[in-house]
mmCIF file of C-alpha atoms in Angstrom:
data_model
loop_
_atom_site.group_PDB
_atom_site.id
_atom_site.type_symbol
_atom_site.label_atom_id
_atom_site.label_comp_id
_atom_site.label_asym_id
_atom_site.label_seq_id
_atom_site.Cartn_x
_atom_site.Cartn_y
_atom_site.Cartn_z
ATOM 1 C CA MET X 1 0.000 0.000 0.000
ATOM 2 C CA GLU X 2 1.184 3.560 -0.734
ATOM 3 C CA GLU X 3 2.178 5.824 2.127
ATOM 4 C CA MET X 4 -0.795 7.521 3.787
ATOM 5 C CA LYS X 5 -1.307 11.202 2.919
ATOM 6 C CA LEU X 6 -3.184 11.731 6.176
ATOM 7 C CA THR X 7 -1.951 10.052 9.345
ATOM 8 C CA ILE X 8 -2.981 9.841 13.008
ATOM 9 C CA ASN X 9 -0.499 11.376 15.450
ATOM 10 C CA MET X 10 -1.200 10.603 19.101
ATOM 11 C CA LEU X 11 1.023 12.789 21.263
ATOM 12 C CA PRO X 12 2.317 10.841 24.277
ATOM 13 C CA LYS X 13 1.222 12.132 27.674
ATOM 14 C CA GLY X 14 4.660 13.548 28.449
ATOM 15 C CA ALA X 15 4.424 15.750 25.337
ATOM 16 C CA TRP X 16 1.043 17.267 26.166
ATOM 17 C CA ASN X 17 1.579 21.030 26.505
ATOM 18 C CA ASN X 18 5.125 20.427 25.267
ATOM 19 C CA ASP X 19 4.689 21.936 21.816
ATOM 20 C CA LEU X 20 5.706 25.235 20.271
ATOM 21 C CA SER X 21 2.205 26.722 20.200
ATOM 22 C CA LYS X 22 2.156 26.501 24.014
ATOM 23 C CA THR X 23 5.790 26.930 25.028
ATOM 24 C CA LEU X 24 6.763 29.855 22.762
ATOM 25 C CA PRO X 25 5.689 33.467 23.332
ATOM 26 C CA LYS X 26 2.596 34.242 21.235
ATOM 27 C CA ASN X 27 4.488 36.580 18.877
ATOM 28 C CA ASP X 28 7.092 33.909 18.121
ATOM 29 C CA TRP X 29 4.480 31.229 17.479
ATOM 30 C CA ASP X 30 2.576 33.623 15.210
ATOM 31 C CA ILE X 31 5.689 33.985 13.044
ATOM 32 C CA LEU X 32 5.882 30.215 12.557
ATOM 33 C CA ARG X 33 2.127 29.882 12.090
ATOM 34 C CA LYS X 34 1.886 32.644 9.483
ATOM 35 C CA TYR X 35 4.881 31.226 7.595
ATOM 36 C CA ALA X 36 3.016 27.920 7.172
ATOM 37 C CA LEU X 37 -0.244 29.655 6.254
ATOM 38 C CA LYS X 38 1.468 31.827 3.641
ATOM 39 C CA ARG X 39 3.034 28.785 2.014
ATOM 40 C CA ALA X 40 -0.334 26.983 1.887
ATOM 41 C CA LYS X 41 -2.099 29.894 0.095
ATOM 42 C CA GLY X 42 -5.505 29.019 1.524
ATOM 43 C CA ARG X 43 -5.356 25.336 0.632
ATOM 44 C CA CYS X 44 -5.024 22.450 3.104
ATOM 45 C CA GLU X 45 -1.575 20.931 2.624
ATOM 46 C CA ILE X 46 -2.963 17.419 3.067
ATOM 47 C CA CYS X 47 -6.356 17.147 1.385
ATOM 48 C CA GLY X 48 -6.307 20.332 -0.733
ATOM 49 C CA TYR X 49 -9.512 21.807 0.708
ATOM 50 C CA GLU X 50 -9.715 25.568 0.102
ATOM 51 C CA THR X 51 -10.510 27.683 3.154
ATOM 52 C CA ASP X 52 -9.441 30.873 4.885
ATOM 53 C CA GLU X 53 -9.476 29.063 8.246
ATOM 54 C CA LEU X 54 -6.452 26.753 8.160
ATOM 55 C CA ASP X 55 -4.725 25.539 11.341
ATOM 56 C CA ALA X 56 -0.964 25.333 11.844
ATOM 57 C CA HIS X 57 -0.115 21.795 12.942
ATOM 58 C CA GLU X 58 3.210 20.584 14.351
ATOM 59 C CA GLU X 59 4.549 17.161 13.331
ATOM 60 C CA TRP X 60 6.989 15.497 15.743
ATOM 61 C CA ASP X 61 9.087 12.343 15.600
ATOM 62 C CA PHE X 62 9.809 10.650 18.933
ATOM 63 C CA ASP X 63 13.093 8.969 19.864
ATOM 64 C CA ILE X 64 12.360 6.896 22.960
ATOM 65 C CA LYS X 65 15.986 5.944 23.576
ATOM 66 C CA ARG X 66 17.134 9.577 23.633
ATOM 67 C CA LYS X 67 13.843 10.885 25.100
ATOM 68 C CA THR X 68 13.670 13.545 22.387
ATOM 69 C CA GLN X 69 10.856 14.855 20.206
ATOM 70 C CA ILE X 70 12.127 16.198 16.892
ATOM 71 C CA LEU X 71 10.116 18.719 14.879
ATOM 72 C CA THR X 72 9.737 17.539 11.278
ATOM 73 C CA LYS X 73 7.016 19.845 9.908
ATOM 74 C CA ILE X 74 4.731 22.764 10.612
ATOM 75 C CA ILE X 75 1.916 22.435 8.084
ATOM 76 C CA ALA X 76 -1.280 24.357 7.375
ATOM 77 C CA ILE X 77 -4.271 22.010 7.411
ATOM 78 C CA CYS X 78 -8.066 22.184 7.514
ATOM 79 C CA SER X 79 -10.087 21.409 10.624
ATOM 80 C CA ARG X 80 -11.128 17.986 9.273
ATOM 81 C CA CYS X 81 -7.552 16.855 8.689
ATOM 82 C CA HIS X 82 -6.597 18.329 12.062
ATOM 83 C CA GLY X 83 -9.342 16.250 13.666
ATOM 84 C CA VAL X 84 -7.798 13.111 12.189
ATOM 85 C CA LYS X 85 -4.325 14.071 13.381
ATOM 86 C CA HIS X 86 -5.706 14.323 16.918
ATOM 87 C CA PHE X 87 -8.048 11.347 16.511
ATOM 88 C CA LYS X 88 -8.116 10.486 20.220
ATOM 89 C CA ASN X 89 -9.415 13.963 21.040
ATOM 90 C CA SER X 90 -11.971 13.808 18.203
ATOM 91 C CA VAL X 91 -13.360 10.587 19.693
ATOM 92 C CA ARG X 92 -13.548 12.252 23.115
ATOM 93 C CA LEU X 93 -15.537 15.132 21.617
ATOM 94 C CA GLY X 94 -17.897 12.817 19.721
ATOM 95 C CA PHE X 95 -16.421 13.309 16.222
ATOM 96 C CA GLY X 96 -14.615 9.979 15.886
ATOM 97 C CA GLU X 97 -16.870 8.664 13.107
ATOM 98 C CA GLU X 98 -16.461 11.841 11.028
ATOM 99 C CA ALA X 99 -12.682 11.694 11.462
ATOM 100 C CA GLU X 100 -12.588 8.061 10.365
ATOM 101 C CA LYS X 101 -14.615 8.831 7.220
ATOM 102 C CA HIS X 102 -12.322 11.744 6.335
ATOM 103 C CA PHE X 103 -9.230 9.553 6.820
ATOM 104 C CA ILE X 104 -10.636 6.915 4.465
ATOM 105 C CA LYS X 105 -11.652 9.519 1.869
ATOM 106 C CA VAL X 106 -8.311 11.335 1.777
ATOM 107 C CA ASN X 107 -6.213 8.161 1.761
ATOM 108 C CA LYS X 108 -8.591 6.291 -0.573
ATOM 109 C CA CYS X 109 -8.331 3.267 1.678
ATOM 110 C CA SER X 110 -10.596 0.672 3.290
ATOM 111 C CA GLU X 111 -11.991 0.519 6.817
ATOM 112 C CA MET X 112 -9.616 -2.382 7.477
ATOM 113 C CA GLN X 113 -6.631 -0.260 6.480
ATOM 114 C CA PHE X 114 -7.878 2.543 8.718
ATOM 115 C CA ALA X 115 -8.198 0.096 11.630
ATOM 116 C CA SER X 116 -4.672 -1.192 11.038
ATOM 117 C CA HIS X 117 -3.250 2.341 10.954
ATOM 118 C CA LEU X 118 -5.148 3.316 14.118
ATOM 119 C CA ASN X 119 -3.927 0.205 15.928
ATOM 120 C CA LYS X 120 -0.312 1.054 15.055
ATOM 121 C CA ALA X 121 -0.831 4.628 16.318
ATOM 122 C CA ILE X 122 -2.209 3.307 19.621
ATOM 123 C CA ILE X 123 0.741 0.914 20.038
ATOM 124 C CA ASP X 124 3.199 3.773 19.426
ATOM 125 C CA TYR X 125 1.282 5.977 21.875
ATOM 126 C CA LYS X 126 1.452 3.385 24.657
ATOM 127 C CA GLU X 127 5.133 2.716 24.053
ATOM 128 C CA ARG X 128 5.988 6.426 24.123
ATOM 129 C CA ASN X 129 4.075 6.878 27.371
ATOM 130 C CA LYS X 130 6.936 5.060 29.095
ATOM 131 C CA VAL X 131 8.796 8.380 28.885
ATOM 132 C CA PHE X 132 7.699 11.088 31.335
ATOM 133 C CA ARG X 133 9.773 13.952 29.906
ATOM 134 C CA TRP X 134 10.689 14.792 26.315
ATOM 135 C CA LYS X 135 13.358 17.224 25.179
ATOM 136 C CA MET X 136 12.244 19.316 22.182
ATOM 137 C CA VAL X 137 14.639 19.471 19.228
ATOM 138 C CA ALA X 138 13.949 21.762 16.260
ATOM 139 C CA ASP X 139 15.754 23.910 13.729
ATOM 140 C CA LEU X 140 13.214 26.727 13.558
ATOM 141 C CA LYS X 141 15.043 28.489 10.720
ATOM 142 C CA CYS X 142 13.554 25.827 8.436
ATOM 143 C CA PHE X 143 10.075 26.980 9.429
ATOM 144 C CA GLY X 144 10.550 30.732 9.134
ATOM 145 C CA GLY X 145 11.677 31.165 12.731
ATOM 146 C CA ASN X 146 15.192 32.545 12.313
ATOM 147 C CA GLY X 147 16.395 33.719 15.736
ATOM 148 C CA ILE X 148 13.554 32.088 17.690
ATOM 149 C CA GLU X 149 14.770 29.887 20.524
ATOM 150 C CA ILE X 150 12.941 26.887 21.958
ATOM 151 C CA LYS X 151 11.963 27.048 25.615
ATOM 152 C CA GLN X 152 12.086 23.638 27.235
ATOM 153 C CA ASN X 153 9.443 22.740 29.807
ATOM 154 C CA THR X 154 11.107 22.299 33.186
ATOM 155 C CA ILE X 155 8.994 19.955 35.288
ATOM 156 C CA PRO X 156 10.627 17.867 38.034
ATOM 157 C CA LEU X 157 9.595 14.286 38.679
ATOM 158 C CA ILE X 158 7.747 13.354 41.853
ATOM 159 C CA LYS X 159 8.530 10.292 43.966
ATOM 160 C CA ASN X 160 5.177 9.376 45.503
ATOM 161 C CA PRO X 161 5.336 7.844 49.016
ATOM 162 C CA TYR X 162 1.704 6.695 48.590
ATOM 163 C CA GLN X 163 2.151 4.977 45.227
ATOM 164 C CA ASP X 164 0.552 1.649 46.194
ATOM 165 C CA VAL X 165 -2.082 2.793 48.689
ATOM 166 C CA ASP X 166 -5.653 1.521 48.187
ATOM 167 C CA TRP X 167 -7.594 4.562 49.321
ATOM 168 C CA PHE X 168 -10.986 2.851 49.143
ATOM 169 C CA SER X 169 -10.168 0.255 51.795
ATOM 170 C CA LEU X 170 -8.033 2.412 54.090
ATOM 171 C CA SER X 171 -8.904 2.158 57.792
ATOM 172 C CA TYR X 172 -8.219 4.782 60.461
ATOM 173 C CA GLU X 173 -5.426 2.594 61.865
ATOM 174 C CA ASP X 174 -3.866 2.482 58.400
ATOM 175 C CA MET X 175 -4.221 6.254 58.155
ATOM 176 C CA LYS X 176 -2.258 6.747 61.374
ATOM 177 C CA LYS X 177 0.644 4.780 59.865
ATOM 178 C CA LEU X 178 0.662 6.831 56.685
ATOM 179 C CA PHE X 179 0.213 10.328 58.131
ATOM 180 C CA GLU X 180 1.099 12.338 61.195
ATOM 181 C CA ILE X 181 -2.286 13.065 62.759
ATOM 182 C CA LYS X 182 -2.906 15.670 65.458
ATOM 183 C CA ARG X 183 -6.439 15.641 66.834
ATOM 184 C CA ASN X 184 -8.213 18.426 68.724
ATOM 185 C CA ASP X 185 -11.022 17.824 71.215
ATOM 186 C CA TYR X 186 -13.778 17.815 68.582
ATOM 187 C CA LEU X 187 -16.008 14.938 67.523
ATOM 188 C CA ILE X 188 -15.405 15.669 63.852
ATOM 189 C CA GLY X 189 -11.805 14.425 63.922
ATOM 190 C CA ALA X 190 -8.704 15.530 62.029
ATOM 191 C CA PRO X 191 -8.806 16.036 58.237
ATOM 192 C CA LYS X 192 -9.254 12.748 56.368
ATOM 193 C CA ILE X 193 -7.548 11.813 53.107
ATOM 194 C CA VAL X 194 -9.879 10.515 50.394
ATOM 195 C CA SER X 195 -7.191 10.080 47.724
ATOM 196 C CA ILE X 196 -3.806 11.306 46.484
ATOM 197 C CA GLU X 197 -2.994 11.202 42.772
ATOM 198 C CA VAL X 198 0.416 12.012 41.318
ATOM 199 C CA ASP X 199 0.610 12.752 37.575
ATOM 200 C CA ASN X 200 4.254 12.569 36.588
ATOM 201 C CA TYR X 201 3.504 13.396 32.958
ATOM 202 C CA GLN X 202 2.191 16.880 33.757
ATOM 203 C CA GLY X 203 3.846 17.314 37.162
ATOM 204 C CA THR X 204 0.840 17.600 39.475
ATOM 205 C CA ILE X 205 -0.249 16.269 42.854
ATOM 206 C CA GLN X 206 -4.006 16.158 43.476
ATOM 207 C CA VAL X 207 -5.329 15.714 47.003
ATOM 208 C CA LYS X 208 -8.965 15.029 47.924
ATOM 209 C CA THR X 209 -9.951 15.355 51.579
ATOM 210 C CA LEU X 210 -12.762 15.704 54.099
ATOM 211 C CA PHE X 211 -13.048 17.954 57.194
ATOM 212 C CA THR X 212 -10.386 20.328 55.810
ATOM 213 C CA ASP X 213 -10.268 24.124 56.034
ATOM 214 C CA ARG X 214 -6.950 24.622 54.249
ATOM 215 C CA ILE X 215 -3.919 22.874 52.798
ATOM 216 C CA GLU X 216 -0.350 24.108 53.158
ATOM 217 C CA TRP X 217 2.384 22.863 50.814
ATOM 218 C CA ILE X 218 5.822 22.839 52.426
ATOM 219 C CA LEU X 219 9.058 22.609 50.421
ATOM 220 C CA ASP X 220 12.296 22.128 52.362
ATOM 221 C CA ASP X 221 10.582 23.431 55.531
ATOM 222 C CA LYS X 222 9.171 26.560 53.841
ATOM 223 C CA ILE X 223 5.493 27.105 53.005
ATOM 224 C CA ILE X 224 5.270 27.652 49.230
ATOM 225 C CA ASP X 225 1.494 27.515 48.703
ATOM 226 C CA LYS X 226 -1.811 27.669 50.609
ATOM 227 C CA LYS X 227 -5.327 26.929 49.440
ATOM 228 C CA TYR X 228 -8.556 27.349 51.408
ATOM 229 C CA ASN X 229 -11.787 25.375 51.465
ATOM 230 C CA VAL X 230 -15.194 27.001 51.899
ATOM 231 C CA ILE X 231 -17.345 24.042 52.851
ATOM 232 C CA GLY X 232 -17.708 20.305 52.217
ATOM 233 C CA PRO X 233 -15.217 17.950 50.476
ATOM 234 C CA PHE X 234 -11.992 19.593 49.388
ATOM 235 C CA ALA X 235 -10.126 18.790 46.131
ATOM 236 C CA THR X 236 -6.957 20.698 45.312
ATOM 237 C CA LYS X 237 -4.033 20.331 42.920
ATOM 238 C CA LEU X 238 -0.425 21.535 43.089
ATOM 239 C CA LYS X 239 1.612 22.090 39.906
ATOM 240 C CA ILE X 240 5.340 21.701 40.458
ATOM 241 C CA LYS X 241 6.561 23.205 37.172
ATOM 242 C CA GLU X 242 9.917 24.970 37.679
ATOM 243 C CA ILE X 243 9.853 24.238 41.400
ATOM 244 C CA ILE X 244 13.308 24.317 43.024
ATOM 245 C CA GLY X 245 13.772 22.092 46.044
ATOM 246 C CA LYS X 246 13.899 18.475 47.158
ATOM 247 C CA ASN X 247 11.532 17.560 49.989
ATOM 248 C CA LEU X 248 7.830 18.372 49.589
ATOM 249 C CA LYS X 249 4.924 17.596 51.898
ATOM 250 C CA PHE X 250 1.508 18.973 52.751
ATOM 251 C CA LYS X 251 -0.374 19.798 55.949
ATOM 252 C CA LEU X 252 -4.153 19.728 56.169
ATOM 253 C CA VAL X 253 -5.746 21.943 58.800
ATOM 254 C CA GLY X 254 -9.324 21.651 60.048
ATOM 255 C CA ILE X 255 -11.398 22.337 63.134
ATOM 256 C CA GLY X 256 -10.679 18.793 64.330
ATOM 257 C CA GLY X 257 -6.905 18.940 64.017
ATOM 258 C CA GLU X 258 -4.089 18.507 61.481
ATOM 259 C CA THR X 259 -2.970 15.772 59.101
ATOM 260 C CA ILE X 260 0.586 15.893 57.767
ATOM 261 C CA SER X 261 1.842 13.831 54.843
ATOM 262 C CA LYS X 262 5.031 11.947 54.304
ATOM 263 C CA THR X 263 7.653 13.505 52.019
ATOM 264 C CA PHE X 264 7.239 13.636 48.236
ATOM 265 C CA GLU X 265 10.771 13.655 46.861
ATOM 266 C CA VAL X 266 11.280 16.124 43.989
ATOM 267 C CA LEU X 267 13.724 14.786 41.388
ATOM 268 C CA PRO X 268 15.330 16.428 38.318
ATOM 269 C CA GLN X 269 13.460 15.683 35.103
ATOM 270 C CA GLU X 270 14.842 12.781 33.097
ATOM 271 C CA VAL X 271 15.863 14.304 29.772
ATOM 272 C CA LEU X 272 19.222 14.662 28.052
#
């Protein structure tokens, strides 16, 4: 079979928000975007559809061994081709069937060939998700960006002390082993942990609790962030992008006392 004109590109989780349209200043991205649009002259560079509303789309190759994503193209494409490129998102939004039909039409292929291509894209996606951090590599002069410099995302990795905890079956006795709990003389009790989720792809820690008035995040014995709860269950998230430090923990404060976590170790990101 001939090479597909229109392909599905599933960005691995570690590359979400790790593209030029999000990491570059708006003026710099506009230079690259307009360069692609000018070249296209109002015609989708994949299917040929004529429109004044083309999108600039970045194409990346991924080297798992080197943990690098290499920019190969910035192309101007129509919204339908863009929907195929980001097929996973189109399915999430309810446009999966339309994207599949457009793929088959542009590539003049069968449903079986579409299914085979999609399966390969999913396999690549899962394999690339083994990498938490990608280093961006691009020669922007080739895309009209002479003098524009790439800004790498700097997101440390988080070593989660609660990695294997089953929050649904956790007893109070278990809780006392996992947290430092200080109770006041109130029937309500100290703040209770419902769940802790660490996302090492995007560098976030999400904490869900009960009986909590506020959370304090403490890095190397200094408070770096506070968030307050108004009433009821409390869900909060900390982003650690560009954080500088090593030992991170949180303290929950409520009318019934305090609950203090173990240490989340902050590690340098694993890129070249």
